[in-house]
Coordinates of C-alpha atoms in Angstrom, one line a residue:
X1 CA 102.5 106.2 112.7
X2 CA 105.6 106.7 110.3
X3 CA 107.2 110.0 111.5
X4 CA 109.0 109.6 108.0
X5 CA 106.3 109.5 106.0
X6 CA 104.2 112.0 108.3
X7 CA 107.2 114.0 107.2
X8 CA 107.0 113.4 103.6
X9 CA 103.9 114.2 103.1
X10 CA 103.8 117.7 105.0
X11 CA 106.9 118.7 103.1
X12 CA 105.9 117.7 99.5
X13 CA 102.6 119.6 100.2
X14 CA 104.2 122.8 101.4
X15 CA 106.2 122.8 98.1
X16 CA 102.7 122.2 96.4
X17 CA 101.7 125.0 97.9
X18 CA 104.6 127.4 97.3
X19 CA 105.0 126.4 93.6
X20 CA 101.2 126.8 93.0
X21 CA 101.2 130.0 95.4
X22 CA 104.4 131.3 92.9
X23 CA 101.9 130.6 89.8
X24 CA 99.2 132.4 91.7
X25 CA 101.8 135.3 92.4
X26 CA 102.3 135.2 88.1
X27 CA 98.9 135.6 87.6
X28 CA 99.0 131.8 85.8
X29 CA 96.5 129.2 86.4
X30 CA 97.4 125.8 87.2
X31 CA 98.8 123.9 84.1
X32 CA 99.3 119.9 84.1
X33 CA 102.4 119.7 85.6
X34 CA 100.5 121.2 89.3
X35 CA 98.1 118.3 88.5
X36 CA 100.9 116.2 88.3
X37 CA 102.4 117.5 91.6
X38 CA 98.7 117.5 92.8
X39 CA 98.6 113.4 92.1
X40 CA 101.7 112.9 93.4
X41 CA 100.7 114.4 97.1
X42 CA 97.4 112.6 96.7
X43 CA 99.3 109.4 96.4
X44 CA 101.8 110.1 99.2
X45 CA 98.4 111.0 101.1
X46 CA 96.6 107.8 100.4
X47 CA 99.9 105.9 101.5
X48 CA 99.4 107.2 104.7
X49 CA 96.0 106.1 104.8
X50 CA 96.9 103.1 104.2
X51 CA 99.6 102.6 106.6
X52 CA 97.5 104.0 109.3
X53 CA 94.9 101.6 109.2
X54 CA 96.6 99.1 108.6
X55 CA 98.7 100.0 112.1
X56 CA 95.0 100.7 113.4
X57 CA 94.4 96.2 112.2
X58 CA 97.4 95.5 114.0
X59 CA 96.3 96.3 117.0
X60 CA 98.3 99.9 117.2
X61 CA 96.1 103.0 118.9
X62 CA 96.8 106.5 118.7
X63 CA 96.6 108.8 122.2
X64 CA 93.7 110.9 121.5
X65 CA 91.2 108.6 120.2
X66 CA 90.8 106.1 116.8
X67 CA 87.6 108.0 115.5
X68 CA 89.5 111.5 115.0
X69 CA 92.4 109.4 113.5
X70 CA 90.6 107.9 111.0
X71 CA 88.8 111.2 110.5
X72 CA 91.6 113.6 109.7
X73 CA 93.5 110.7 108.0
X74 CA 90.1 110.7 105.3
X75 CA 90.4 114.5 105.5
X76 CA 94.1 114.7 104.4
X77 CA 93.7 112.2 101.8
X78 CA 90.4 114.3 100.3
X79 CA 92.2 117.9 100.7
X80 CA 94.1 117.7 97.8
X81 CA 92.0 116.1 95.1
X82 CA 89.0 118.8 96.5
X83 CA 90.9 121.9 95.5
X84 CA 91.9 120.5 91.9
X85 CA 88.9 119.9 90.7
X86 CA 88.3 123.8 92.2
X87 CA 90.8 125.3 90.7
X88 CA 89.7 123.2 87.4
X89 CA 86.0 125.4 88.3
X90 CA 88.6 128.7 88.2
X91 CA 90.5 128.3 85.6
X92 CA 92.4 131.7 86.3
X93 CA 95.3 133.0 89.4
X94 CA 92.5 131.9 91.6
X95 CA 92.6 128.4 91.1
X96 CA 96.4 128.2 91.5
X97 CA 96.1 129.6 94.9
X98 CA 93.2 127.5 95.6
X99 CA 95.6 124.1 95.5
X100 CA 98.5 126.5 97.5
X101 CA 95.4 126.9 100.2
X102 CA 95.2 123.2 99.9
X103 CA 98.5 122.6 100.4
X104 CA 99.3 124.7 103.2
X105 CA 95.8 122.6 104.5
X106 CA 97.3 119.2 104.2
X107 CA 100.5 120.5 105.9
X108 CA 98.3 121.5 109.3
X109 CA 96.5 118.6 109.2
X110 CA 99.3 116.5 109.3
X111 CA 101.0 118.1 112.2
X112 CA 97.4 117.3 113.6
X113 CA 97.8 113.6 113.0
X114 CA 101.0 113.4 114.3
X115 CA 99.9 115.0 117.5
X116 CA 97.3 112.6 117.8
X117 CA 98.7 109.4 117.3
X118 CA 101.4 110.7 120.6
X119 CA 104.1 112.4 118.6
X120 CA 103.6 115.2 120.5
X121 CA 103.6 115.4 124.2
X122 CA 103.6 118.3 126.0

């Protein structure tokens, strides 16, 4: 995959998560402008997607197996969108550190994917 946009993606949702987690830390509930930062990850998330099965078309396999791939790819892009519409459930501190949970979420996953496609080899 894109180790570029693998990065992208894992950076723009750690600072998800550490703005939400500092609206959390204010006792504030997520406003629009998280939802905006929410859409934009989501976005950035679906590119991936995207790119990743269209490398999958092409012919492209990653090391540990095209199921799991496709799996946490689907996973990342759902992680974000699932905790906004929580923290739209909770509208208090809670739901603001619900998306920073998310965020931190998206991150791990995708160190995951990059370790499965072969970025990492130990």
């Amino acid at each position: 995959m894109l180790d570029a946009l693998t990065l992208t993606v894992s950076v723009a949702a750690l600072l998800l998560a550490a703005w939400c987690g500092f609206a959390a830390f204010r006792d504030q509930s997520t406003k629009d402008w998280h939802f905006i930062g929410m859409a934009v990850v989501s976005v950035l998330a679906l590119v991936q997607l995207v790119v990743g099965v269209v490398k999958l078309a092409g012919g492209e396999k990653p090391d540990d197996g095209t199921v799991i791939f496709v799996a946490y790819l689907l996973g990342a892009v759902c992680t974000i969108p699932a905790a906004g519409f929580m923290s739209l459930t909770e509208r208090t501190r809670w739901g603001s550190a619900i998306v920073a949970a998310g965020g931190v979420i998206l991150a791990v996953l995708e160190v995951r994917l990059y370790d499965i496609w072969g970025g990492i080899s130990v």
